[in-house]
PDB file of C-alpha atoms and ligand atoms in Angstrom:
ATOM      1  CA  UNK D  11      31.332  49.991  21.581  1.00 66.00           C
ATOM      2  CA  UNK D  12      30.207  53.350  20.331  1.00 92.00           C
ATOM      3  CA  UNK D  13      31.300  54.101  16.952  1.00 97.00           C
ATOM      4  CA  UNK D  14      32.892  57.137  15.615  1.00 98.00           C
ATOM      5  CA  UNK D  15      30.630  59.182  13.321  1.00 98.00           C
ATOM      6  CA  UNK D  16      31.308  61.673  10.605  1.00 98.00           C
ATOM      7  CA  UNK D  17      29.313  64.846  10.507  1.00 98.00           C
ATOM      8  CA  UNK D  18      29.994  68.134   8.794  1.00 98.00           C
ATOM      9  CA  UNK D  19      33.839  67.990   8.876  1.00 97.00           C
ATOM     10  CA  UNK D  20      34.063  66.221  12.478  1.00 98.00           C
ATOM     11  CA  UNK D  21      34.508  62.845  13.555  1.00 98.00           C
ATOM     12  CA  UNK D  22      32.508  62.470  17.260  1.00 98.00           C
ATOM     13  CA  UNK D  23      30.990  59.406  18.922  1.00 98.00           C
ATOM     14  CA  UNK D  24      27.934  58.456  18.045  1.00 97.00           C
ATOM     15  CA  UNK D  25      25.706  60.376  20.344  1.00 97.00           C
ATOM     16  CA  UNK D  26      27.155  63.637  19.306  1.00 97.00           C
ATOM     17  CA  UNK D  27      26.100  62.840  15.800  1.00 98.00           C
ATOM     18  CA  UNK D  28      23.480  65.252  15.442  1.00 98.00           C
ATOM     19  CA  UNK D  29      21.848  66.951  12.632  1.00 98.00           C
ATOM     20  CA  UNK D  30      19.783  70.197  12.427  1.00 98.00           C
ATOM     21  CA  UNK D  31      15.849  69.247  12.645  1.00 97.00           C
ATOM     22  CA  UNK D  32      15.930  72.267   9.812  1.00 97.00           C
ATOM     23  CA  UNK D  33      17.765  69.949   6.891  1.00 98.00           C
ATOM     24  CA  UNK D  34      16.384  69.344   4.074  1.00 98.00           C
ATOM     25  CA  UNK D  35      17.024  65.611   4.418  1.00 98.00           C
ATOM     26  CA  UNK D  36      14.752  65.234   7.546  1.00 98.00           C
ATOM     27  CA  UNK D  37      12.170  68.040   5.977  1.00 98.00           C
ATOM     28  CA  UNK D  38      12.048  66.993   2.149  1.00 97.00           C
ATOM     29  CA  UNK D  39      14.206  63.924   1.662  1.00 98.00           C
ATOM     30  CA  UNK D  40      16.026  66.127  -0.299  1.00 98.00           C
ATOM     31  CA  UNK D  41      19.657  64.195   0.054  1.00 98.00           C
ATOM     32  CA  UNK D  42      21.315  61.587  -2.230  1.00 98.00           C
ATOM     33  CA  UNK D  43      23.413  58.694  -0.338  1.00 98.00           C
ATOM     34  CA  UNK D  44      25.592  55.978  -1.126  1.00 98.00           C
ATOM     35  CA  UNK D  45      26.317  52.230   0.576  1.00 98.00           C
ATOM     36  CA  UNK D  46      30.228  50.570   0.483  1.00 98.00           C
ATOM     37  CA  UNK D  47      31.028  47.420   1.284  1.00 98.00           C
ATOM     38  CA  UNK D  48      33.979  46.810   3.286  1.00 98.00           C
ATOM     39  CA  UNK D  49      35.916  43.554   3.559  1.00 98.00           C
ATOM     40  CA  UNK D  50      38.717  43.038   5.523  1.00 97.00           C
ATOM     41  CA  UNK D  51      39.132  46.538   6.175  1.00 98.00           C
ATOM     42  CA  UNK D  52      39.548  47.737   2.516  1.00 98.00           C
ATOM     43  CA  UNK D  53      36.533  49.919   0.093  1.00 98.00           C
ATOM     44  CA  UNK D  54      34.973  47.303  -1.916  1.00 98.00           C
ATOM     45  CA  UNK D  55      34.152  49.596  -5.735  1.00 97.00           C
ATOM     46  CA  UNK D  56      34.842  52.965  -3.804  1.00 98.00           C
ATOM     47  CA  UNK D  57      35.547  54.212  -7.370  1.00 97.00           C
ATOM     48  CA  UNK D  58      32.025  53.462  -8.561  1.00 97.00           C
ATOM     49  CA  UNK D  59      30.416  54.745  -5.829  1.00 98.00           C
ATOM     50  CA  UNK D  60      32.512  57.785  -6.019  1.00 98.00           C
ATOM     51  CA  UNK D  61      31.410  58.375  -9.376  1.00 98.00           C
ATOM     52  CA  UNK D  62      27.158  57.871  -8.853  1.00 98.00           C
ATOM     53  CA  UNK D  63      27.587  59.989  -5.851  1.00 98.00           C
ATOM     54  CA  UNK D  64      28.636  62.860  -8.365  1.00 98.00           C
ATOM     55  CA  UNK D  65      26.050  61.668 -10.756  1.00 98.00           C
ATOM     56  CA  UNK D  66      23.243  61.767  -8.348  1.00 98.00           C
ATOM     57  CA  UNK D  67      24.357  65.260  -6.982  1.00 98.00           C
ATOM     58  CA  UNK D  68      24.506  66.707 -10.209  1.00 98.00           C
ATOM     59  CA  UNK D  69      21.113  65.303 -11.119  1.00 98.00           C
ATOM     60  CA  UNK D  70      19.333  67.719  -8.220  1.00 98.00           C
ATOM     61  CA  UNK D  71      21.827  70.174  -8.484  1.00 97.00           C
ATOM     62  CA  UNK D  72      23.382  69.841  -5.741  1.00 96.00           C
ATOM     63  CA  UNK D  73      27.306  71.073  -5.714  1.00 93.00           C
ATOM     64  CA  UNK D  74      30.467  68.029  -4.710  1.00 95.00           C
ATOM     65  CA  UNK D  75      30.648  68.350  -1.110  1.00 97.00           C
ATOM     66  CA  UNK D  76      34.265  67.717  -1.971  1.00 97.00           C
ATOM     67  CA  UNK D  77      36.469  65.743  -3.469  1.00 97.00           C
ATOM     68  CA  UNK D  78      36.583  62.444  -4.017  1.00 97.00           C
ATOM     69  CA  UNK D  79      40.131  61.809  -2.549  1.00 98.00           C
ATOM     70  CA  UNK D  80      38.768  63.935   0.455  1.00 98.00           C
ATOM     71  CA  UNK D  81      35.713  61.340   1.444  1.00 98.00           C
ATOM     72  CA  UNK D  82      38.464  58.330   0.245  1.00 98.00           C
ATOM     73  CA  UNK D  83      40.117  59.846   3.051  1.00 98.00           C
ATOM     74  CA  UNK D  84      37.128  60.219   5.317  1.00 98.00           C
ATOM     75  CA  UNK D  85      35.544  56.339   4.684  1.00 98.00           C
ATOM     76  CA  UNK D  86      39.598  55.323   5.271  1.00 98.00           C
ATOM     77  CA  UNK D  87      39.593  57.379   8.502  1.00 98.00           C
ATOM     78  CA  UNK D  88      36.426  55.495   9.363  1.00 98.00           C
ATOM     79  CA  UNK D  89      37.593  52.080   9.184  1.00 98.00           C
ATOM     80  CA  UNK D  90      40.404  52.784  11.214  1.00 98.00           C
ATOM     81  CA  UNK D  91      38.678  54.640  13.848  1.00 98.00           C
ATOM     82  CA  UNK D  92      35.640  52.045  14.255  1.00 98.00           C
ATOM     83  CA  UNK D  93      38.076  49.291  13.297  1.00 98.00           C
ATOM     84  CA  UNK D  94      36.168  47.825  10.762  1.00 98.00           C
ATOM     85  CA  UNK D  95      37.300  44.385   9.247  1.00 98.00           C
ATOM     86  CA  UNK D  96      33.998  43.693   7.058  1.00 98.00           C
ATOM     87  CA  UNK D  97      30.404  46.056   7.197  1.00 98.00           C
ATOM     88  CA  UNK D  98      29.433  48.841   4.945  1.00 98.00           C
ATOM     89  CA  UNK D  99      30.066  52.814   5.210  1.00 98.00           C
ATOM     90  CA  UNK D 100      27.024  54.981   4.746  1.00 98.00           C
ATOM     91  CA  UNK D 101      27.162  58.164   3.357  1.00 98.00           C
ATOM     92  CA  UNK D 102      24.834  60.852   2.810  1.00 98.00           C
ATOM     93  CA  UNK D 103      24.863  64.373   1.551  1.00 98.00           C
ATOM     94  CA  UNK D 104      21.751  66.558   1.516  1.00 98.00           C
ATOM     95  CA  UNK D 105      20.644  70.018   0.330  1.00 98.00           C
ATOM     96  CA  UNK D 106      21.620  71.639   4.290  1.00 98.00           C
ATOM     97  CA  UNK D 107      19.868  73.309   6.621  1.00 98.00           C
ATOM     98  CA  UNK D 108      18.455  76.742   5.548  1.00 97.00           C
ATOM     99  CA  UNK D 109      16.200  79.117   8.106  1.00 92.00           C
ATOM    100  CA  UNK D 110      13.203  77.869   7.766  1.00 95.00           C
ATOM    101  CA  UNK D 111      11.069  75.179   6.174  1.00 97.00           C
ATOM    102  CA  UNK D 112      10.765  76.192   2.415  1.00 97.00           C
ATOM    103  CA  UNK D 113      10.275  74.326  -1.213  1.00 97.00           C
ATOM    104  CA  UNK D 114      12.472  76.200  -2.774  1.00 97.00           C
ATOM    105  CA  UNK D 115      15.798  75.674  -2.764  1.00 97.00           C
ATOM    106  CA  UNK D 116      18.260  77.443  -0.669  1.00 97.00           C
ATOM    107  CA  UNK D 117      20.758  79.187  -2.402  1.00 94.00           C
ATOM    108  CA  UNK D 118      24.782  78.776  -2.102  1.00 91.00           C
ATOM    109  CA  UNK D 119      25.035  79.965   0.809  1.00 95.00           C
ATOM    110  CA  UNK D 120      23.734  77.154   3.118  1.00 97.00           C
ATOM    111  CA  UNK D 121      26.680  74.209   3.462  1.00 97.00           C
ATOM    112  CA  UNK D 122      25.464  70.818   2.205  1.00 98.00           C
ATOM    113  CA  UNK D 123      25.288  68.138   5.136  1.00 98.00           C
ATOM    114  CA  UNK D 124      27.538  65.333   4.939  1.00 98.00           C
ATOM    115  CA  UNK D 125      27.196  62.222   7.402  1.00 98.00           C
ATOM    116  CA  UNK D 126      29.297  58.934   7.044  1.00 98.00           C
ATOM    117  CA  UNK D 127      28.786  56.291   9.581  1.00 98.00           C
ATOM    118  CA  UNK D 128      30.232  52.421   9.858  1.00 98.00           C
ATOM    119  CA  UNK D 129      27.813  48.832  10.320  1.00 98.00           C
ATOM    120  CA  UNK D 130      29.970  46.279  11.526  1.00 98.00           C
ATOM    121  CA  UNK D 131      28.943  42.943   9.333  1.00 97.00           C
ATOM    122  CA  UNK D 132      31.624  40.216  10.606  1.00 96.00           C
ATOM    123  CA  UNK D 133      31.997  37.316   7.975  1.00 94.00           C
ATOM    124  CA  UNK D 134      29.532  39.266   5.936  1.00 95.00           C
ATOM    125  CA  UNK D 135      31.116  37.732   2.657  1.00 96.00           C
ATOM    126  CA  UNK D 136      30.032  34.314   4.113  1.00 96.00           C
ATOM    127  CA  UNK D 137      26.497  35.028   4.250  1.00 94.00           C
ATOM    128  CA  UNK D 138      24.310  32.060   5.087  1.00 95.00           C
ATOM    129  CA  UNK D 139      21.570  33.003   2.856  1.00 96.00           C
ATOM    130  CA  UNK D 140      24.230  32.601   0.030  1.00 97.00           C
ATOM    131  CA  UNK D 141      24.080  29.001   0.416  1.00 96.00           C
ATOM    132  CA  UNK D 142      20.412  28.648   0.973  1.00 97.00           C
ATOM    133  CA  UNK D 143      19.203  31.518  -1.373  1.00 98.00           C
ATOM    134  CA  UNK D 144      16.422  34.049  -0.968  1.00 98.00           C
ATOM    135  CA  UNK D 145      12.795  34.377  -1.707  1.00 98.00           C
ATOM    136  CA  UNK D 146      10.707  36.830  -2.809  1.00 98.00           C
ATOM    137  CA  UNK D 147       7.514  37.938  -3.634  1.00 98.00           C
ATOM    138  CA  UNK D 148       6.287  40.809  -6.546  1.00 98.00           C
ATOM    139  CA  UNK D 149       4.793  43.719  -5.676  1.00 98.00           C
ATOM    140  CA  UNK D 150       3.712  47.035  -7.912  1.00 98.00           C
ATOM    141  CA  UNK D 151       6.584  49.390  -8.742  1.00 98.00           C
ATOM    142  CA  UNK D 152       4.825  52.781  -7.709  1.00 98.00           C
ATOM    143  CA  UNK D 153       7.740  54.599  -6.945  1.00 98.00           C
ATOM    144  CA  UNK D 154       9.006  58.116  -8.815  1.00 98.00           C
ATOM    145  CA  UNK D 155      10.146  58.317 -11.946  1.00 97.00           C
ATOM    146  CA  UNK D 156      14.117  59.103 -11.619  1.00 98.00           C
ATOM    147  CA  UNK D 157      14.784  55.729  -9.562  1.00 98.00           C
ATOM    148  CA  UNK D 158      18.429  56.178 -11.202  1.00 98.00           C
ATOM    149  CA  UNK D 159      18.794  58.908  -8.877  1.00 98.00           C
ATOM    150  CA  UNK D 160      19.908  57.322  -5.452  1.00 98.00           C
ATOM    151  CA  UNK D 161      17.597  59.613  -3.247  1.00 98.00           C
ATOM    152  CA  UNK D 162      16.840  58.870   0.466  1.00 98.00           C
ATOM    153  CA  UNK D 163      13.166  58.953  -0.282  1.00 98.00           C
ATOM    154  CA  UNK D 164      12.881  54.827   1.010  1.00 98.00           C
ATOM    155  CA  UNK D 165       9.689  54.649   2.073  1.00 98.00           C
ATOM    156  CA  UNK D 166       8.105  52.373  -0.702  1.00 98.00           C
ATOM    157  CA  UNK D 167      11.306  50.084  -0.639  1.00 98.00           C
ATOM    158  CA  UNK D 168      10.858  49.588   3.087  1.00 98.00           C
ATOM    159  CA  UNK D 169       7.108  48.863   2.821  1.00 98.00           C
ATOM    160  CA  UNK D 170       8.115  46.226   0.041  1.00 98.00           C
ATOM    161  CA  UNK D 171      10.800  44.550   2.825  1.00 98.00           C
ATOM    162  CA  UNK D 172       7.900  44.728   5.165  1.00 98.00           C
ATOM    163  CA  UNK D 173       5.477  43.372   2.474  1.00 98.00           C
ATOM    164  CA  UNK D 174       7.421  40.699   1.737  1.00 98.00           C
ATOM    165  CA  UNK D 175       8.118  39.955   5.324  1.00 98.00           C
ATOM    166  CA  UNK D 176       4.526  39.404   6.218  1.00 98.00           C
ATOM    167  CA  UNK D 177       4.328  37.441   3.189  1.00 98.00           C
ATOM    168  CA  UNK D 178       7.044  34.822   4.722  1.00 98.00           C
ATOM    169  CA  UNK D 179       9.434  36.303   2.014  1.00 98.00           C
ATOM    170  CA  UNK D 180      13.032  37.809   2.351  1.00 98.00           C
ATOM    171  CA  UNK D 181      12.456  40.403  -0.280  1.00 98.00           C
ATOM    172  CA  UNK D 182      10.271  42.016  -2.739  1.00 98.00           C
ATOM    173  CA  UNK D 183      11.192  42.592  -6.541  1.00 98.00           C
ATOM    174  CA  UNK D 184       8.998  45.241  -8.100  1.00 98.00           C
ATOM    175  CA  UNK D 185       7.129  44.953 -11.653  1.00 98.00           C
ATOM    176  CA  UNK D 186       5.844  48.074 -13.535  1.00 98.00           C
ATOM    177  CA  UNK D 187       3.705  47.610 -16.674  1.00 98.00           C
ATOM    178  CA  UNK D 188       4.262  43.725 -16.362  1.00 98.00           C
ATOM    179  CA  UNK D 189       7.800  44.034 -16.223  1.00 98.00           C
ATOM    180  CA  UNK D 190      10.149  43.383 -13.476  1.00 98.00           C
ATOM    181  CA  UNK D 191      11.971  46.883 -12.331  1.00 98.00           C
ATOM    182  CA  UNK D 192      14.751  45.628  -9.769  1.00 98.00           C
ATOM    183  CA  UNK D 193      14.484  44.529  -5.831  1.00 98.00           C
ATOM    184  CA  UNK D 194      13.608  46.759  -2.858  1.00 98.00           C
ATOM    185  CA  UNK D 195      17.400  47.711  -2.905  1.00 98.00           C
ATOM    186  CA  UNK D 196      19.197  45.574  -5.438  1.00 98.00           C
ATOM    187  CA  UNK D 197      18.929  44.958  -9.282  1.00 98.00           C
ATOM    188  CA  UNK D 198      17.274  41.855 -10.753  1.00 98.00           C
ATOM    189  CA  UNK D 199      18.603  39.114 -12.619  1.00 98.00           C
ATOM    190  CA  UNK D 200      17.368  35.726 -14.104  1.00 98.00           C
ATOM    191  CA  UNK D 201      19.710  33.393 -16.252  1.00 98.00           C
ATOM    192  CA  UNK D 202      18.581  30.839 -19.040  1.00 97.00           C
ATOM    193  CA  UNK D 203      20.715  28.592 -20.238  1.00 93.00           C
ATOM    194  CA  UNK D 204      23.806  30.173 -20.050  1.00 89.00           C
ATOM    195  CA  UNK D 205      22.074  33.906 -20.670  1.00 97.00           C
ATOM    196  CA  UNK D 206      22.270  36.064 -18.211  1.00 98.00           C
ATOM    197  CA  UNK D 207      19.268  38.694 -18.873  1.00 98.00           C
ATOM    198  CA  UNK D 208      18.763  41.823 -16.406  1.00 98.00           C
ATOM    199  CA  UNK D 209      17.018  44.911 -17.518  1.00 98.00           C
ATOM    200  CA  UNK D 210      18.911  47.766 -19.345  1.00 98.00           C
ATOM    201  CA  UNK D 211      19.774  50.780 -17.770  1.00 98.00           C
ATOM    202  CA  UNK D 212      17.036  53.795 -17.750  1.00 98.00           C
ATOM    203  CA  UNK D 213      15.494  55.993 -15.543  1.00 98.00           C
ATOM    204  CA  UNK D 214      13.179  53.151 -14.358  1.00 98.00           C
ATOM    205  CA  UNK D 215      16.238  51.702 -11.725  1.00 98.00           C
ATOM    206  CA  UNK D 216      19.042  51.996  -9.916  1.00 98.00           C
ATOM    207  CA  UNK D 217      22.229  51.804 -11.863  1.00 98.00           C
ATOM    208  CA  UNK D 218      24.142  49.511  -9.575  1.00 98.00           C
ATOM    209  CA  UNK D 219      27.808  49.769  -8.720  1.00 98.00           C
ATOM    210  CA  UNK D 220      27.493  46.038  -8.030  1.00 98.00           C
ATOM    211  CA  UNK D 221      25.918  45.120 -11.600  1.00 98.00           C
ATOM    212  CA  UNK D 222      28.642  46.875 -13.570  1.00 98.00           C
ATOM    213  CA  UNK D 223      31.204  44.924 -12.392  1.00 97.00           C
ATOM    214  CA  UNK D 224      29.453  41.816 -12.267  1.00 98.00           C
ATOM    215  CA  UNK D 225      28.325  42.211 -16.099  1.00 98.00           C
ATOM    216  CA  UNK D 226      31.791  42.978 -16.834  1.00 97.00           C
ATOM    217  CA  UNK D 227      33.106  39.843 -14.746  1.00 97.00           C
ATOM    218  CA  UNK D 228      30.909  37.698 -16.581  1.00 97.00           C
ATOM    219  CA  UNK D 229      31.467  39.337 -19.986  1.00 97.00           C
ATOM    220  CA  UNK D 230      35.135  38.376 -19.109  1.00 95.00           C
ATOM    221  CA  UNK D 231      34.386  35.451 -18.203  1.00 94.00           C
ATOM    222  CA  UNK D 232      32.840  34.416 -22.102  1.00 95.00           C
ATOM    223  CA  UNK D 233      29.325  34.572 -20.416  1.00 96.00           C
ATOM    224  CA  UNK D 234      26.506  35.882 -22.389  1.00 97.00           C
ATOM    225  CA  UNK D 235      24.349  39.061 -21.164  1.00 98.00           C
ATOM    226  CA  UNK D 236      21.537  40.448 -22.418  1.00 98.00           C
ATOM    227  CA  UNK D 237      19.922  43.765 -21.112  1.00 98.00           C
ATOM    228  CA  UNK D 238      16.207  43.517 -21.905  1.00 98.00           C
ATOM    229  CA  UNK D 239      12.922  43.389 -19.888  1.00 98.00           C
ATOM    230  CA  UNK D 240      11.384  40.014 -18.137  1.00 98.00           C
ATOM    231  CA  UNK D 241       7.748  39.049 -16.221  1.00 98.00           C
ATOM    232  CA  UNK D 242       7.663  37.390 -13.249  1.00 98.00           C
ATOM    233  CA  UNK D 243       6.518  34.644 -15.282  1.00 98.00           C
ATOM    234  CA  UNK D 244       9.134  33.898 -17.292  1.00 98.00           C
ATOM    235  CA  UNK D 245      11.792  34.201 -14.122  1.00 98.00           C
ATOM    236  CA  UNK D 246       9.590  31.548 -12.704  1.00 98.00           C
ATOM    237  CA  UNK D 247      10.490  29.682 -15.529  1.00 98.00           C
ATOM    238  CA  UNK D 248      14.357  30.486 -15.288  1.00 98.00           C
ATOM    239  CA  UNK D 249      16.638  28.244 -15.128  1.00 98.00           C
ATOM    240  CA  UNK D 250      18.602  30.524 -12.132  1.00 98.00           C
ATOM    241  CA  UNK D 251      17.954  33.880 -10.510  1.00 98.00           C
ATOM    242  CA  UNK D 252      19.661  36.315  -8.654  1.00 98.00           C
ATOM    243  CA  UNK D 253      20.288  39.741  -7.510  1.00 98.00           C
ATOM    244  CA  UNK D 254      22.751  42.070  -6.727  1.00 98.00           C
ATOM    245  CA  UNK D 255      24.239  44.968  -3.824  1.00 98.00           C
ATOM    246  CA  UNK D 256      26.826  46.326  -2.354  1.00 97.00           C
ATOM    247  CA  UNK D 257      26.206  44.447   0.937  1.00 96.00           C
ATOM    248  CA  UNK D 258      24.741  41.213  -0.409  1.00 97.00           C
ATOM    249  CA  UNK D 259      27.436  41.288  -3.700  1.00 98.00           C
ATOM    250  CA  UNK D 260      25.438  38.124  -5.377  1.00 98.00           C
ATOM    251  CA  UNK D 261      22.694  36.483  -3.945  1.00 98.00           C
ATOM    252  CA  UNK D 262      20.659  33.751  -5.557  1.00 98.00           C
ATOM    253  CA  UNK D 263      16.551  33.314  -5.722  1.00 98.00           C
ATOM    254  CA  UNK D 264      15.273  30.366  -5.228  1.00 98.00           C
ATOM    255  CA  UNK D 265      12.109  31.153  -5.332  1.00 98.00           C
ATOM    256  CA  UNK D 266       9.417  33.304  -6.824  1.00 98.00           C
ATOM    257  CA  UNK D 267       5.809  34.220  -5.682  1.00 98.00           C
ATOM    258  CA  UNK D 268       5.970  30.677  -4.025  1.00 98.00           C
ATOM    259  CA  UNK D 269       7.082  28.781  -6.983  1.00 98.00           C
ATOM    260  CA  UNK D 270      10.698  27.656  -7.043  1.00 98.00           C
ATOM    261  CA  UNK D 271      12.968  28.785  -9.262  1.00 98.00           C
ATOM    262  CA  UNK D 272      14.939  26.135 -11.205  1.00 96.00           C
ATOM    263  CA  UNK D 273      15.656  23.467  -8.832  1.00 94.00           C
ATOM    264  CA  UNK D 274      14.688  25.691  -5.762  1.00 97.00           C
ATOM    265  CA  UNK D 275      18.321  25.796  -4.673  1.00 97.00           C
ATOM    266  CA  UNK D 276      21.352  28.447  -6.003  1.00 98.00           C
ATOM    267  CA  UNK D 277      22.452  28.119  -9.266  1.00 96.00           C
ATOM    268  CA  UNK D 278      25.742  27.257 -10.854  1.00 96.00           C
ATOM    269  CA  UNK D 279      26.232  30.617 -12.759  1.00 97.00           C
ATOM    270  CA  UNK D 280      25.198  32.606  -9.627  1.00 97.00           C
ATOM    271  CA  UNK D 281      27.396  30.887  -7.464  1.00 97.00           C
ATOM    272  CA  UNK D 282      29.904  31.186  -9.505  1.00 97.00           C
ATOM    273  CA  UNK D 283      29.421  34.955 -10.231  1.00 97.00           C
ATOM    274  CA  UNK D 284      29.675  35.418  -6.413  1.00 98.00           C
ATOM    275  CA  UNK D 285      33.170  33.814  -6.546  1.00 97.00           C
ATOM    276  CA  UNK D 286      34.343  36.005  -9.617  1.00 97.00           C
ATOM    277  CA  UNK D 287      32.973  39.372  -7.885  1.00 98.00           C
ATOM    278  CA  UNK D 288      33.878  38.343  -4.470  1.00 98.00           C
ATOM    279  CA  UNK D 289      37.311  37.282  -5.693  1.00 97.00           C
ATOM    280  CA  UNK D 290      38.123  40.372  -8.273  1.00 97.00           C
ATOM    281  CA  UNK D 291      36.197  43.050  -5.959  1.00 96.00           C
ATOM    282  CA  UNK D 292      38.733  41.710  -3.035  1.00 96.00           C
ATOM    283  CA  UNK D 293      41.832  42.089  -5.414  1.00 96.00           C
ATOM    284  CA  UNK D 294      40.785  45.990  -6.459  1.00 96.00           C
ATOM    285  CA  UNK D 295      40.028  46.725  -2.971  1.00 97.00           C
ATOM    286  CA  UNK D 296      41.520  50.236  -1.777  1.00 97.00           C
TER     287      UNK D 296
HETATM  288  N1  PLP G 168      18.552  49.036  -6.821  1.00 53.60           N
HETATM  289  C1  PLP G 168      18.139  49.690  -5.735  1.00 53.60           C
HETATM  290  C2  PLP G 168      16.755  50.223  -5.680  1.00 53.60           C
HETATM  291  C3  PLP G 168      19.008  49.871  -4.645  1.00 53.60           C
HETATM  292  O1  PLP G 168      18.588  50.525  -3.544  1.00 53.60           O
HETATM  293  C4  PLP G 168      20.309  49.316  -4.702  1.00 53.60           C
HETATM  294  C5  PLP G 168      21.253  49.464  -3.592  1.00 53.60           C
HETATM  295  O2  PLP G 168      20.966  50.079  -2.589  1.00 53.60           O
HETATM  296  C6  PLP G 168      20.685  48.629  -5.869  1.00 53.60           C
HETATM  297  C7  PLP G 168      19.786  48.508  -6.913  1.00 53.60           C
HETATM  298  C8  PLP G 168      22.064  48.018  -5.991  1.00 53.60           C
HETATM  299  O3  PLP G 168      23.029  49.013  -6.175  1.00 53.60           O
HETATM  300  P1  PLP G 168      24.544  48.779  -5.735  1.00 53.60           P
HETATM  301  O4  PLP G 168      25.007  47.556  -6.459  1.00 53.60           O
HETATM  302  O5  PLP G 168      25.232  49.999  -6.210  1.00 53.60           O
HETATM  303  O6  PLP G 168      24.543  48.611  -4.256  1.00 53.60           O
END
């Protein structure tokens, strides 16, 4: 079935979803974009998203497309049209299409582009891999310095998937100055006794919509958190790991560079984080 696409005000089928070859998002990556989960046909965190889509727009300067009841309205219209039960909405905005190819920005009077678009993920909550766990592999962090920024500029975080593919790994977690940043497109956890210790918020990664509300689940929950740095080293030594998304919510690592984490299979605290968020994040859906 062809799904119903969003672009620029208009909902058309998919092969009418066209953008100009002049926008800034093809040209520069110059756009911002966000990812929602959607289970049984309600916005998983659509607040939190709402609210980093703002931040990262204001970061380049780029003005609110519109409101944020106006794209609650849009991702609502877009379950209903594609008849979503579970799957993500994508959503990007970028700078718009000015005359002609320049680095400067184009001033107010080019339109920003908005496109939203629906993946069907059936069952997506009961994800094998949650069961078995993930591996990955470490690679260098060379990416730009304002990773808190959620650009569309992928191309290192898809060479790390590919990386770790070739590698016989699911994904990649990234380390910068012998520290571990956060995952190809997820943050980075490991959990020691009953710590759970991801990095603390900076410039240096995402700040995921996902790892608020898990940190505050698990702060509810009596767990401990700390927010420092760790090596790969001493997550090979964890007791658990784990990271987190929109579309994977909490996934556990089983293993690291090769060597198993723990007891090589998911962890109590990560499975049971899963539950929490999955349970809670189900609740608040809108
Ligand atoms: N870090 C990176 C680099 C990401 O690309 C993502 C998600 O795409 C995340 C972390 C997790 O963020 P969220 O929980 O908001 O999906």
């Amino acid at each position: 079935m062809s799904r119903i696409v969003y672009v620029n005000g208009d909902y058309v089928p998919e092969a009418d979803a066209t953008v100009s070859v002049f926008d800034r998002g093809f040209l520069m990556a110059d756009g911002v974009y966000e990812v929602t989960s959607v289970l049984g046909g309600k916005l998983i965190d659509f607040d939190g998203h709402a609210v980093r889509l703002k931040r990262s727009l204001d970061a380049l300067d780029m003005a609110e497309p519109m409101s944020k009841d106006a794209l609650l309205e849009i991702h609502r219209e877009l379950v209903i049209r594609n008849d979503l039960t579970d799957g993500m909405i994508y959503l990007q905005v970028t700078r718009g299409a000015p005359a002609d190819r320049d680095f400067a920005f184009p001033g107010p009077d080019v339109a920003p582009t908005v496109v939203l678009f629906t993946q069907s993920k059936p069952g997506m909550a009961e994800a094998p891999a949650a069961k078995t766990g993930i591996s990955v592999i470490s690679i260098p962090d060379i990416r730009w310095g304002r990773r808190d920024i959620k650009t569309v500029q992928l191309l290192y975080p898809s060479m790390g998937k590919m990386m770790a593919k070739a590698a016989g790994a699911d994904d990649a977690w990234m380390v910068e100055d012998g520290f571990v940043t956060e995952g190809t497109s997820n943050n980075a956890y490991i959990v020691k006794g009953d710590k759970i210790i991801t990095r603390g918020l900076s410039t240096d990664i995402l700040h995921g919509i996902t790892r608020a509300a898990v940190l505050r689940f698990a702060r509810e929950a009596q767990m401990q958190v700390e927010e420092r740095n760790f090596t790969i080293e001493e997550a090979q030594d964890a007791d658990e790991a784990f990271i987190t998304s929109a579309s994977t919510f909490v996934m556990p690592v089983v293993e690291i560079d090769g060597a198993a984490v723990g007891a090589g299979t998911p962890g109590r605290v990560a499975k049971r984080l899963r539950e929490i968020y999955l349970e809670e994040s189900r609740k608040a859906a809108v």
